[in-house]
PDB file of N, CA, C and O in Angstrom:
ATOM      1  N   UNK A 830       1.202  -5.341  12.923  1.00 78.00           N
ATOM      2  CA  UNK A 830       1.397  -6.566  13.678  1.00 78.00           C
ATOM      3  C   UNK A 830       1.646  -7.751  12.734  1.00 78.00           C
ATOM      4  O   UNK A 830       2.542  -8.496  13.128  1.00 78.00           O
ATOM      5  N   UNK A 831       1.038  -8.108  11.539  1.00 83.00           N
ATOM      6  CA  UNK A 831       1.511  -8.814  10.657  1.00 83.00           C
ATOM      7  C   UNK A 831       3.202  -8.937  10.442  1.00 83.00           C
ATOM      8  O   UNK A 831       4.032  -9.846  10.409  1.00 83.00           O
ATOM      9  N   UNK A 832       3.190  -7.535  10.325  1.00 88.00           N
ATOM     10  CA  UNK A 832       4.603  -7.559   9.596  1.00 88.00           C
ATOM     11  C   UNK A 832       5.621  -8.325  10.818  1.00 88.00           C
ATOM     12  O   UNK A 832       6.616  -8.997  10.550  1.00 88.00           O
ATOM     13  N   UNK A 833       5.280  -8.137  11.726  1.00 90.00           N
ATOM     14  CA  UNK A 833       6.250  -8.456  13.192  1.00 90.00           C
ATOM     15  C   UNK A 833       6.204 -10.166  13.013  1.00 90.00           C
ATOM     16  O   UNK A 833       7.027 -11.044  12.751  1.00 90.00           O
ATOM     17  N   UNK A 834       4.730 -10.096  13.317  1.00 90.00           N
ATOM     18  CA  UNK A 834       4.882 -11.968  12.594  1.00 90.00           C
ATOM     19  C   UNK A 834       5.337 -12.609  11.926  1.00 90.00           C
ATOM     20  O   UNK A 834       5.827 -13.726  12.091  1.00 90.00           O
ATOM     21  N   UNK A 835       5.151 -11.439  10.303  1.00 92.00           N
ATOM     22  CA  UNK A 835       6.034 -12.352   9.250  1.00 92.00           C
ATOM     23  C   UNK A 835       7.772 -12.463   9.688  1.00 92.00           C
ATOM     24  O   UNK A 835       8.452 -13.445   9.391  1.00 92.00           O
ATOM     25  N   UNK A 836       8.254 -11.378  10.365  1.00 91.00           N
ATOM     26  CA  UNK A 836       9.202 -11.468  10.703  1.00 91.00           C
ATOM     27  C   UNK A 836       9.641 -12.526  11.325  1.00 91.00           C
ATOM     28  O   UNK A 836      10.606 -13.220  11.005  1.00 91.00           O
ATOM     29  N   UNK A 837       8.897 -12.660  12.265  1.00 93.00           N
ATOM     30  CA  UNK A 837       9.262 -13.953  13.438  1.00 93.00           C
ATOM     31  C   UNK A 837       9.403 -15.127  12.779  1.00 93.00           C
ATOM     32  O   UNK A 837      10.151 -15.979  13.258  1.00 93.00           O
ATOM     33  N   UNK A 838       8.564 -15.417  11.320  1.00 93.00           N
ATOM     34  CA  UNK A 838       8.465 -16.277  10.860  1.00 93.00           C
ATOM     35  C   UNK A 838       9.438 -16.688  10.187  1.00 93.00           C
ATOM     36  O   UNK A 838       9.832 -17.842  10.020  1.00 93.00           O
ATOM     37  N   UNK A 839       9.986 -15.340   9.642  1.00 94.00           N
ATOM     38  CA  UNK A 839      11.481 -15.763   8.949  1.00 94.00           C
ATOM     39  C   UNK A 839      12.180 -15.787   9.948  1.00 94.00           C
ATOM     40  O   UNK A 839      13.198 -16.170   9.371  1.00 94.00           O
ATOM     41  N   UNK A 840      12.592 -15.663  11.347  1.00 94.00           N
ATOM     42  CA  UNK A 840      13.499 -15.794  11.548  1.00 94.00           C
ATOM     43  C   UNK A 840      13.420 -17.321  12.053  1.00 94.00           C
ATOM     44  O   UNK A 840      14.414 -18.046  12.012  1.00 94.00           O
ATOM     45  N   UNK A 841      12.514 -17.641  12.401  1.00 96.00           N
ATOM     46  CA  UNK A 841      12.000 -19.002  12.896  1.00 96.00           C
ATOM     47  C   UNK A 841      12.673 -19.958  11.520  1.00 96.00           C
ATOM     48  O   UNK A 841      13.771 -20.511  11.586  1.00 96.00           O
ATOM     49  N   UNK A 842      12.106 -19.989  10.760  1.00 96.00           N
ATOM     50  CA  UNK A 842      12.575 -20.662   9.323  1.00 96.00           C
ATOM     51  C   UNK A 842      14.133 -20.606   8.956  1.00 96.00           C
ATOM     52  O   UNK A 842      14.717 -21.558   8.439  1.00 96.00           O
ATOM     53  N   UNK A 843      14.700 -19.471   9.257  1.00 96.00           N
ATOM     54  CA  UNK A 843      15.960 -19.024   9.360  1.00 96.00           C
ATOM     55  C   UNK A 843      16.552 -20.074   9.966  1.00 96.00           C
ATOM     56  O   UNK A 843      17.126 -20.900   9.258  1.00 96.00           O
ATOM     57  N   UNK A 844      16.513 -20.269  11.697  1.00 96.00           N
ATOM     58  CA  UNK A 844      17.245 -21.138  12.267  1.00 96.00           C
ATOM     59  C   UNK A 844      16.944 -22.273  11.935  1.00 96.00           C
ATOM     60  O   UNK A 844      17.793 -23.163  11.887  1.00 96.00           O
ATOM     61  N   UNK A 845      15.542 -22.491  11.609  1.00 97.00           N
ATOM     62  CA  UNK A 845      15.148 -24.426  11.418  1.00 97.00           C
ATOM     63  C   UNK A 845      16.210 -24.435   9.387  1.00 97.00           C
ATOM     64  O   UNK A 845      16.257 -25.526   8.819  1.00 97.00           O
ATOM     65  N   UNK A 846      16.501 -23.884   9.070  1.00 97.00           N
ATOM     66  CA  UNK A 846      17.279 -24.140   7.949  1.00 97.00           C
ATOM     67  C   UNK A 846      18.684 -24.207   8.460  1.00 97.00           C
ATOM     68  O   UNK A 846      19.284 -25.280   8.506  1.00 97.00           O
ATOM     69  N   UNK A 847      19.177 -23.160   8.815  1.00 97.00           N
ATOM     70  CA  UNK A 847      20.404 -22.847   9.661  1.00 97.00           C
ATOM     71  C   UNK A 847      20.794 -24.727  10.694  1.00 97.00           C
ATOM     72  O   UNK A 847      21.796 -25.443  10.693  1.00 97.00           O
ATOM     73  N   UNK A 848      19.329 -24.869  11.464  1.00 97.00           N
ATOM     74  CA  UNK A 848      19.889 -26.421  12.333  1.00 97.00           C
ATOM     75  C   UNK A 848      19.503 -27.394  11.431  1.00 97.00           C
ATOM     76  O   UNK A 848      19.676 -28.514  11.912  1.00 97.00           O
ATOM     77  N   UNK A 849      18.913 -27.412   9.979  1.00 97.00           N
ATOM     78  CA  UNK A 849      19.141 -28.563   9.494  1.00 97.00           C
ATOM     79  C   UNK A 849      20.514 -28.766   9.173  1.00 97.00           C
ATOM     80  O   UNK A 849      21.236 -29.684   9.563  1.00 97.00           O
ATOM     81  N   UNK A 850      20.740 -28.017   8.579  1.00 97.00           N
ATOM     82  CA  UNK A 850      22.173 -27.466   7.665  1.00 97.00           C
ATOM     83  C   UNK A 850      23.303 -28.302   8.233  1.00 97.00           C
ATOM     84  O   UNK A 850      24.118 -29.015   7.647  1.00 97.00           O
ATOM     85  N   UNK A 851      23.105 -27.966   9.862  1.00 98.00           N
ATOM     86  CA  UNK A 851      24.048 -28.309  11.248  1.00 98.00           C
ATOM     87  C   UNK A 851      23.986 -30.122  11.403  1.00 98.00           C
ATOM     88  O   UNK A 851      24.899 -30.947  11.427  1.00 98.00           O
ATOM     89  N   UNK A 852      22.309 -30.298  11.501  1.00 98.00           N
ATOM     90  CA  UNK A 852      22.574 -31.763  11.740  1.00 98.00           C
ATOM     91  C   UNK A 852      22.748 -32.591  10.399  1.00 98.00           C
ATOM     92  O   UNK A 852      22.965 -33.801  10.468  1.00 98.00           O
ATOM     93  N   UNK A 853      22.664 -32.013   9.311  1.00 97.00           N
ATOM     94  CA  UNK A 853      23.288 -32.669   8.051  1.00 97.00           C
ATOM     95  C   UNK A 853      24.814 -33.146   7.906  1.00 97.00           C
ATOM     96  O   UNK A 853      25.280 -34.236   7.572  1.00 97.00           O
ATOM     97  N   UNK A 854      25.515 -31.760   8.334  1.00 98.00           N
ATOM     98  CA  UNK A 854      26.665 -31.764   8.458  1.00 98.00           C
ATOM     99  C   UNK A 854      26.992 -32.567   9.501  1.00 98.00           C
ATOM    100  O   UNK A 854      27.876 -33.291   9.040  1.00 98.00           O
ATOM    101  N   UNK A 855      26.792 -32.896  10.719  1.00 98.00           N
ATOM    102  CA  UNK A 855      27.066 -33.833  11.528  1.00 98.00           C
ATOM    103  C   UNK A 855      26.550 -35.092  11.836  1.00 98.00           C
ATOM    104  O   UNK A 855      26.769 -35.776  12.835  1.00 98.00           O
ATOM    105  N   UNK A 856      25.506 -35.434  10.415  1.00 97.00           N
ATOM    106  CA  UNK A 856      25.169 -36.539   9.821  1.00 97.00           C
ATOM    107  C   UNK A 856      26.291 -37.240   8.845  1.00 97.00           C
ATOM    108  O   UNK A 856      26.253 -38.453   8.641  1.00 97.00           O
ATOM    109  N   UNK A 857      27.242 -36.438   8.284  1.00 98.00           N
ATOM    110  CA  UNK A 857      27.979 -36.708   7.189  1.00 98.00           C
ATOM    111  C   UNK A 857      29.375 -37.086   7.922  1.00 98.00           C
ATOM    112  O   UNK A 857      30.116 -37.969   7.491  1.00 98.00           O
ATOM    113  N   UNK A 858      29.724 -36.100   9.407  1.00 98.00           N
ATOM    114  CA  UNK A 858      30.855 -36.163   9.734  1.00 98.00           C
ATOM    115  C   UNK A 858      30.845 -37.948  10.617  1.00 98.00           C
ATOM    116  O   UNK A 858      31.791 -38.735  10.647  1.00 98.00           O
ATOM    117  N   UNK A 859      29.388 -38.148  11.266  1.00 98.00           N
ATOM    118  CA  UNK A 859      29.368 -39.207  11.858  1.00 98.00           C
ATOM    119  C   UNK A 859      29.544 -41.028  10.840  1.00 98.00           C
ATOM    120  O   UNK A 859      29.839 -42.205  11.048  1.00 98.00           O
ATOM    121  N   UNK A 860      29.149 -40.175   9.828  1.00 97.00           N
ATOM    122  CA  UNK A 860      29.776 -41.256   8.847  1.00 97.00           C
ATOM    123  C   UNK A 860      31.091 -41.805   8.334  1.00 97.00           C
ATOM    124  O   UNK A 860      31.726 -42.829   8.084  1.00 97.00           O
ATOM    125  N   UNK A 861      31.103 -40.280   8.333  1.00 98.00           N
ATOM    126  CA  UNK A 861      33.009 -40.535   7.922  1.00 98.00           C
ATOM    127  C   UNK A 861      33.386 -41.197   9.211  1.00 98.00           C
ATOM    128  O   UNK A 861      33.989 -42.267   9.127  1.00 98.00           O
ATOM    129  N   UNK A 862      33.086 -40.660  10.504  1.00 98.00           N
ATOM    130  CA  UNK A 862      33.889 -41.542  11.298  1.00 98.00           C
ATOM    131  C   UNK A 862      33.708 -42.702  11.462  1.00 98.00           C
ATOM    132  O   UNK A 862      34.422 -43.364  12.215  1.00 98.00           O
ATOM    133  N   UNK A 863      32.798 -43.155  10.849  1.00 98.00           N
ATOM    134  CA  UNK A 863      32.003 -44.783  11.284  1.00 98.00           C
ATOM    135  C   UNK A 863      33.011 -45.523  10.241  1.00 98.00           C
ATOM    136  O   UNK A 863      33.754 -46.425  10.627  1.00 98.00           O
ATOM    137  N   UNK A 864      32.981 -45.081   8.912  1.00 98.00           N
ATOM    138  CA  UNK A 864      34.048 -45.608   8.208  1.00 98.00           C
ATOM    139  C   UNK A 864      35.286 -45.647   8.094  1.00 98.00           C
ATOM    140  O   UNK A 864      35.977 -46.300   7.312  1.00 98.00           O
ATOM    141  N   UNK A 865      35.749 -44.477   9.399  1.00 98.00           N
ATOM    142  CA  UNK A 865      37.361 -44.251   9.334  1.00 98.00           C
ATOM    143  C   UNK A 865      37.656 -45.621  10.334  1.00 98.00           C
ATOM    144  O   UNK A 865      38.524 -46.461  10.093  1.00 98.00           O
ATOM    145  N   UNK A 866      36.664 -45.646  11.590  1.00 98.00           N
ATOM    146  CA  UNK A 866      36.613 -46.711  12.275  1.00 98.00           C
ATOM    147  C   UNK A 866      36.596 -48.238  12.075  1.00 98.00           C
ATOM    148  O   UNK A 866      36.889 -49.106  12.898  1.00 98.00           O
ATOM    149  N   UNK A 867      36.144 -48.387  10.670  1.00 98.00           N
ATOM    150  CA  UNK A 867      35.698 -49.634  10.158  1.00 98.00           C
ATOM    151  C   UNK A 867      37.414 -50.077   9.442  1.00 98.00           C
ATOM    152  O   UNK A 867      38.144 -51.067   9.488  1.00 98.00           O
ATOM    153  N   UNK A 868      37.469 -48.809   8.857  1.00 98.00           N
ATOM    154  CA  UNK A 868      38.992 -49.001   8.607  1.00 98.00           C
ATOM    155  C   UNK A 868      39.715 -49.307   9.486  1.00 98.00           C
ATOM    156  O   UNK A 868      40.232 -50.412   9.320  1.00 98.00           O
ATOM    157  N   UNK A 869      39.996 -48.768  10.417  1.00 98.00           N
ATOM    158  CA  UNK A 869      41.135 -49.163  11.521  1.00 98.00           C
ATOM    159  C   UNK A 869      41.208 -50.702  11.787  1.00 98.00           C
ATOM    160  O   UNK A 869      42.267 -51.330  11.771  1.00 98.00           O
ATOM    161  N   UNK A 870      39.613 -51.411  12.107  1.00 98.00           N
ATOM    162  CA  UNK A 870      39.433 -52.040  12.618  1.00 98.00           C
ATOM    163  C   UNK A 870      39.911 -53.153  11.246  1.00 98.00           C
ATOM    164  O   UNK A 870      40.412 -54.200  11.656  1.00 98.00           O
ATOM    165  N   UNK A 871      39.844 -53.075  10.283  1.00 98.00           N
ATOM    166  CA  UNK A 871      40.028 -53.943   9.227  1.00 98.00           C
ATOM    167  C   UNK A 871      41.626 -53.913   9.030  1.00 98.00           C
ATOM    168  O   UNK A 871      42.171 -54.997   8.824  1.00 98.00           O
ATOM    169  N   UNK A 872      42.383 -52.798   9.077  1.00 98.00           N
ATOM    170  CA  UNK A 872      43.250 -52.590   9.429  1.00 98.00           C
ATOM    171  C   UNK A 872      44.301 -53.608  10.633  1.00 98.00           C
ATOM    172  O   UNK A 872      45.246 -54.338  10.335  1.00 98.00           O
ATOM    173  N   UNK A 873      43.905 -53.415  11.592  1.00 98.00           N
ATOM    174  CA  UNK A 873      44.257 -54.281  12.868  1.00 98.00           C
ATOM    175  C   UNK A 873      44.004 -55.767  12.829  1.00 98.00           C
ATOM    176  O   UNK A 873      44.687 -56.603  13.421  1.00 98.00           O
ATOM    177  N   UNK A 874      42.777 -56.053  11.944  1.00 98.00           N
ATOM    178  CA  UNK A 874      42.520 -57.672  11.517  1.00 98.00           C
ATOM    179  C   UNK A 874      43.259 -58.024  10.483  1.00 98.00           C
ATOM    180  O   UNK A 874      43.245 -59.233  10.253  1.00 98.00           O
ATOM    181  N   UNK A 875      44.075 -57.190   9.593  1.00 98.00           N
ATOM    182  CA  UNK A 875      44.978 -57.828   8.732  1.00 98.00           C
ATOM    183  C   UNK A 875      46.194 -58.046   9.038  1.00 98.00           C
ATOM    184  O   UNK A 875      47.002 -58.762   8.446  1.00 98.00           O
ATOM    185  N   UNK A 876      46.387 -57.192  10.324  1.00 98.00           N
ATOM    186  CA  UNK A 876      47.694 -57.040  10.894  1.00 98.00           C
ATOM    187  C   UNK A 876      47.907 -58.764  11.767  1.00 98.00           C
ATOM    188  O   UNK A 876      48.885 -59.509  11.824  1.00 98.00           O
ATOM    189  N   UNK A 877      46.644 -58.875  12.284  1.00 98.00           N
ATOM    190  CA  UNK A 877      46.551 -60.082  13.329  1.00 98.00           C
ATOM    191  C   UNK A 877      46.561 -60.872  12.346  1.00 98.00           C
ATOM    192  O   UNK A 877      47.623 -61.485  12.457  1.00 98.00           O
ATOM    193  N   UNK A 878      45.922 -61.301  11.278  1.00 98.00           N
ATOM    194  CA  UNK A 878      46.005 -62.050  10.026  1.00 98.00           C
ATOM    195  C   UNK A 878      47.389 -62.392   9.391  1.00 98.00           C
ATOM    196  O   UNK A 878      47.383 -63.535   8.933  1.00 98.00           O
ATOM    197  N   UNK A 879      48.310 -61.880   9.267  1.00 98.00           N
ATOM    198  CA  UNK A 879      49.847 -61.089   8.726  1.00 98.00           C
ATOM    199  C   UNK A 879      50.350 -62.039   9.880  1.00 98.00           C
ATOM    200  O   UNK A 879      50.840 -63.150   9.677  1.00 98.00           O
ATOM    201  N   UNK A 880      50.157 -61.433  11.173  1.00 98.00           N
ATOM    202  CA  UNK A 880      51.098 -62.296  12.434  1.00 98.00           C
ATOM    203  C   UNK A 880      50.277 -63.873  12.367  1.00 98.00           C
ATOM    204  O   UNK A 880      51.272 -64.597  12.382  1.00 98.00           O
ATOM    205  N   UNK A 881      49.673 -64.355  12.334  1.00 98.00           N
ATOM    206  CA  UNK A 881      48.895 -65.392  12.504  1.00 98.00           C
ATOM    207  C   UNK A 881      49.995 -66.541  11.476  1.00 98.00           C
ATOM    208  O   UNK A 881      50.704 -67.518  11.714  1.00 98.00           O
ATOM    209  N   UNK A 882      49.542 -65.580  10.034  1.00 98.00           N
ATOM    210  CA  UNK A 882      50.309 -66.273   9.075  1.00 98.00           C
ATOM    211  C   UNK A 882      51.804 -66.586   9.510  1.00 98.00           C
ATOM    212  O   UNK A 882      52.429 -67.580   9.142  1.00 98.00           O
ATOM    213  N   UNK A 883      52.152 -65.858  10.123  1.00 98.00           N
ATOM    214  CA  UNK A 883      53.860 -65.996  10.352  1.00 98.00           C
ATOM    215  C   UNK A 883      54.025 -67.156  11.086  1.00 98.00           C
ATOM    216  O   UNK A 883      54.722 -68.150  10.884  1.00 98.00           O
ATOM    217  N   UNK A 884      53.159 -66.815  12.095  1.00 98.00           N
ATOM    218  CA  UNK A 884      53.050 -67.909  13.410  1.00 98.00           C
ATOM    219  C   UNK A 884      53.145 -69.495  12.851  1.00 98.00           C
ATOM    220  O   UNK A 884      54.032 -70.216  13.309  1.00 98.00           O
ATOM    221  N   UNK A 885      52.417 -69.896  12.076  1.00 98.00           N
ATOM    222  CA  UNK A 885      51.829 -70.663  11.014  1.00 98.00           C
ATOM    223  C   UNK A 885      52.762 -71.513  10.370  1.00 98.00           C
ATOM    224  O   UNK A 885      52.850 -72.728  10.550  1.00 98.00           O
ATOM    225  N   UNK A 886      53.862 -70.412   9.162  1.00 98.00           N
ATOM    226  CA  UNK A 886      54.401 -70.748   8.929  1.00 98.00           C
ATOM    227  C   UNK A 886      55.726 -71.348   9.428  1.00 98.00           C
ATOM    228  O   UNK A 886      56.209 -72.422   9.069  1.00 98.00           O
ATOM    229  N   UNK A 887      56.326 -70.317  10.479  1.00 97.00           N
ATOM    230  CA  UNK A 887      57.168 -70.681  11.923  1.00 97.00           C
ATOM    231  C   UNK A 887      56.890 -71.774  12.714  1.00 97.00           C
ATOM    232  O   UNK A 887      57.761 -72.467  13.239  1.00 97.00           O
ATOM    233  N   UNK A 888      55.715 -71.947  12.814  1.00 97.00           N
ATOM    234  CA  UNK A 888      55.295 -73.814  13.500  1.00 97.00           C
ATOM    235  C   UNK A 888      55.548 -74.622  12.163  1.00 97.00           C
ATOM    236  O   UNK A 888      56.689 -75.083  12.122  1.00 97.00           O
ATOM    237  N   UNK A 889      54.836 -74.880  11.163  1.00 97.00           N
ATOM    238  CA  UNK A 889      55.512 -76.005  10.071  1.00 97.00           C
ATOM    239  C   UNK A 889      56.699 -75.957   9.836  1.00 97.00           C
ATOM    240  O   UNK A 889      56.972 -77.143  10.017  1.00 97.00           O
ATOM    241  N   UNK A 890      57.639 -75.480   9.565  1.00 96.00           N
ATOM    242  CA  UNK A 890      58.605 -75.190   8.977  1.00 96.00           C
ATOM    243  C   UNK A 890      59.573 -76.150  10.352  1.00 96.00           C
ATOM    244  O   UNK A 890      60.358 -77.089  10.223  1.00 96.00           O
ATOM    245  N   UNK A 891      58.938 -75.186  12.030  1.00 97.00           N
ATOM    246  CA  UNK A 891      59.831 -76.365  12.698  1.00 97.00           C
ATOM    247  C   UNK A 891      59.211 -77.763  12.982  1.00 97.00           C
ATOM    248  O   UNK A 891      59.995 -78.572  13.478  1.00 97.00           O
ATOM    249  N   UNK A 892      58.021 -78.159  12.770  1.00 96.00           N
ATOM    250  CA  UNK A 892      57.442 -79.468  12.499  1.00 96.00           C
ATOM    251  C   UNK A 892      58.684 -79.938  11.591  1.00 96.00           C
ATOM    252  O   UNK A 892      59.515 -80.797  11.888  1.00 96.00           O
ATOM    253  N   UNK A 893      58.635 -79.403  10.768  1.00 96.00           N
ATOM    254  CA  UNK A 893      59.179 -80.202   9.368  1.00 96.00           C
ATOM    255  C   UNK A 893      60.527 -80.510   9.870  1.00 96.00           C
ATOM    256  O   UNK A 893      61.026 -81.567   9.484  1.00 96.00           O
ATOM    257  N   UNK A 894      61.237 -79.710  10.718  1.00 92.00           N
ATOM    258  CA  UNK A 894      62.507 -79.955  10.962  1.00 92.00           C
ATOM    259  C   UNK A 894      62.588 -80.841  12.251  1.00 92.00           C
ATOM    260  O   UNK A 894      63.617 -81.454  12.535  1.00 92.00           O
ATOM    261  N   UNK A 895      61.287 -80.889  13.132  1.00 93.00           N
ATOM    262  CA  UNK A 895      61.678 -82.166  13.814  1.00 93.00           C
ATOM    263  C   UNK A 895      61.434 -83.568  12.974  1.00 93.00           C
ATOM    264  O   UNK A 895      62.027 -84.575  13.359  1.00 93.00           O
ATOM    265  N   UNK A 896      60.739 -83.620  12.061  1.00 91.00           N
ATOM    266  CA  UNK A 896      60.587 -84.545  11.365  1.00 91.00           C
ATOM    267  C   UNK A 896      61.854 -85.140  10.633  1.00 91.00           C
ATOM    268  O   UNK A 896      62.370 -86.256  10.687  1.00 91.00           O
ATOM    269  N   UNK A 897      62.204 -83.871   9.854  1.00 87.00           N
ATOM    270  CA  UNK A 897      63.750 -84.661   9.392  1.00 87.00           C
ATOM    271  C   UNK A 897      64.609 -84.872  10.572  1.00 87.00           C
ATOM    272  O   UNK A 897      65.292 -85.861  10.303  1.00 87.00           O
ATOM    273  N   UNK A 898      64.911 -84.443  11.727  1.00 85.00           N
ATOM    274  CA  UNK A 898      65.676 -84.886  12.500  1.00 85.00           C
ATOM    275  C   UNK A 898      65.351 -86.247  13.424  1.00 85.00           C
ATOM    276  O   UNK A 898      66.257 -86.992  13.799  1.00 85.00           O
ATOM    277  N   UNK A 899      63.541 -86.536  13.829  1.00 85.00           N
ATOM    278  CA  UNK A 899      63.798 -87.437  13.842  1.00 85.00           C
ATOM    279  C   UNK A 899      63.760 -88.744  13.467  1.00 85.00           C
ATOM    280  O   UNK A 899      63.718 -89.740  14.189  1.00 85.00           O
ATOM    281  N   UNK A 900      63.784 -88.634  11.846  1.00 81.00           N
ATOM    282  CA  UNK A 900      64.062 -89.710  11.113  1.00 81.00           C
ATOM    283  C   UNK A 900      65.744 -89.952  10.931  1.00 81.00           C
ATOM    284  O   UNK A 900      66.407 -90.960  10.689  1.00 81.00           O
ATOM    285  N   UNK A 901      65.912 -89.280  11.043  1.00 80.00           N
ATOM    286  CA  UNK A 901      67.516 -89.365  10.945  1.00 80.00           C
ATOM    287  C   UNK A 901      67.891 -89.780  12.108  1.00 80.00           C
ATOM    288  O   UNK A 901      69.037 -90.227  12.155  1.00 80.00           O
ATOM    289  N   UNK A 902      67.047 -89.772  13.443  1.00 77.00           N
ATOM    290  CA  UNK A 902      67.839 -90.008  14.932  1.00 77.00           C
ATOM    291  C   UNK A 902      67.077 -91.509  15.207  1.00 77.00           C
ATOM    292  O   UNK A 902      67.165 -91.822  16.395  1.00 77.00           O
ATOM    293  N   UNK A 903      66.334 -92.525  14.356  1.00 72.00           N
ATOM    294  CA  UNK A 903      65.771 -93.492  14.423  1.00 72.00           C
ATOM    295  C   UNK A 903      67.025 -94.224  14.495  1.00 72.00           C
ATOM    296  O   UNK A 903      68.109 -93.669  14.316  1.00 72.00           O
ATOM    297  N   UNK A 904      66.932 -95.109  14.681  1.00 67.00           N
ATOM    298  CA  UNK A 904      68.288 -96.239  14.954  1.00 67.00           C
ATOM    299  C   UNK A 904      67.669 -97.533  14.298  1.00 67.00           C
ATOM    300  O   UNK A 904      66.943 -98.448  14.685  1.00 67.00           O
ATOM    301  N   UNK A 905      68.317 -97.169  13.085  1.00 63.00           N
ATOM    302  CA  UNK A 905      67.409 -97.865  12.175  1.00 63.00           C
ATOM    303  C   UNK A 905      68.813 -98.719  11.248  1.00 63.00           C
ATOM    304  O   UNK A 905      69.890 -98.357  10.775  1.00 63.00           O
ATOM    305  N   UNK A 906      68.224 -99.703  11.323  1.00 67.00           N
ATOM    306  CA  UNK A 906      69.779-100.189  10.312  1.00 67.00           C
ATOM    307  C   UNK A 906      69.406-100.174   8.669  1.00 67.00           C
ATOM    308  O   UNK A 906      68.659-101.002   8.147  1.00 67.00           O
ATOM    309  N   UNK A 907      69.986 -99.210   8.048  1.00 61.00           N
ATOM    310  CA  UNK A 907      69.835 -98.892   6.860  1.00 61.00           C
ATOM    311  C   UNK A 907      71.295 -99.617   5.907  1.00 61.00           C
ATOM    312  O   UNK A 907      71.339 -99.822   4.694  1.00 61.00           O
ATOM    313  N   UNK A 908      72.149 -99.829   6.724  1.00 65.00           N
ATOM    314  CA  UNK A 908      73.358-100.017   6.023  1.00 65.00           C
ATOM    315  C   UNK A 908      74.538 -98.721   4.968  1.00 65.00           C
ATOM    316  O   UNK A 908      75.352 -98.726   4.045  1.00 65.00           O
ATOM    317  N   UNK A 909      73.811 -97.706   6.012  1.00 57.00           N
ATOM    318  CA  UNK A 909      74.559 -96.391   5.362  1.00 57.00           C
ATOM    319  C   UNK A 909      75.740 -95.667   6.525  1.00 57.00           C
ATOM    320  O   UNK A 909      76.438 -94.654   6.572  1.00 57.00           O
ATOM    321  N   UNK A 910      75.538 -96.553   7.160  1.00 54.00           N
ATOM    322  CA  UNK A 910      76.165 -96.347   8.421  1.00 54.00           C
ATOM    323  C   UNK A 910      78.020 -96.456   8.235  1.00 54.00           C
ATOM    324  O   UNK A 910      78.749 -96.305   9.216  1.00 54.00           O
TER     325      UNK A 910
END
């Protein structure tokens, strides 16, 4: 009867090694995804960052050009006329 026990015992030990093994491994995989996620997401904020900038520059650029136009459309007597 011992021996049946010790048996049980290894097999008991068996699986609790066997399901650490398991939730290790799906300790490691839940990481990677946490960081594949973190990526994306940093990813998509540089993208919005990238368009933002454009936006940005596309508004000054036509600031600047109503500005020269309407200094030039002032009715201003300069004597260049």
């Amino acid at each position: 009867e011992l021996i049946r026990l010790q048996d049980m015992l290894e097999v008991a030990l068996r699986n609790a090694v066997q399901t650490k093994s398991k939730v290790d491994r799906l300790d490691r995989t839940i990481d990677d995804t946490e960081e594949l996620i973190r990526l994306q997401l940093d990813l998509v904020r540089n993208e919005m960052l990238k368009l933002e900038m454009l936006l940005t520059i596309g508004t000054f650029c036509t600031g600047i050009g109503a500005c020269v136009v309407g200094i030039f459309g002032m009715n201003l007597t300069s004597h260049a006329e």
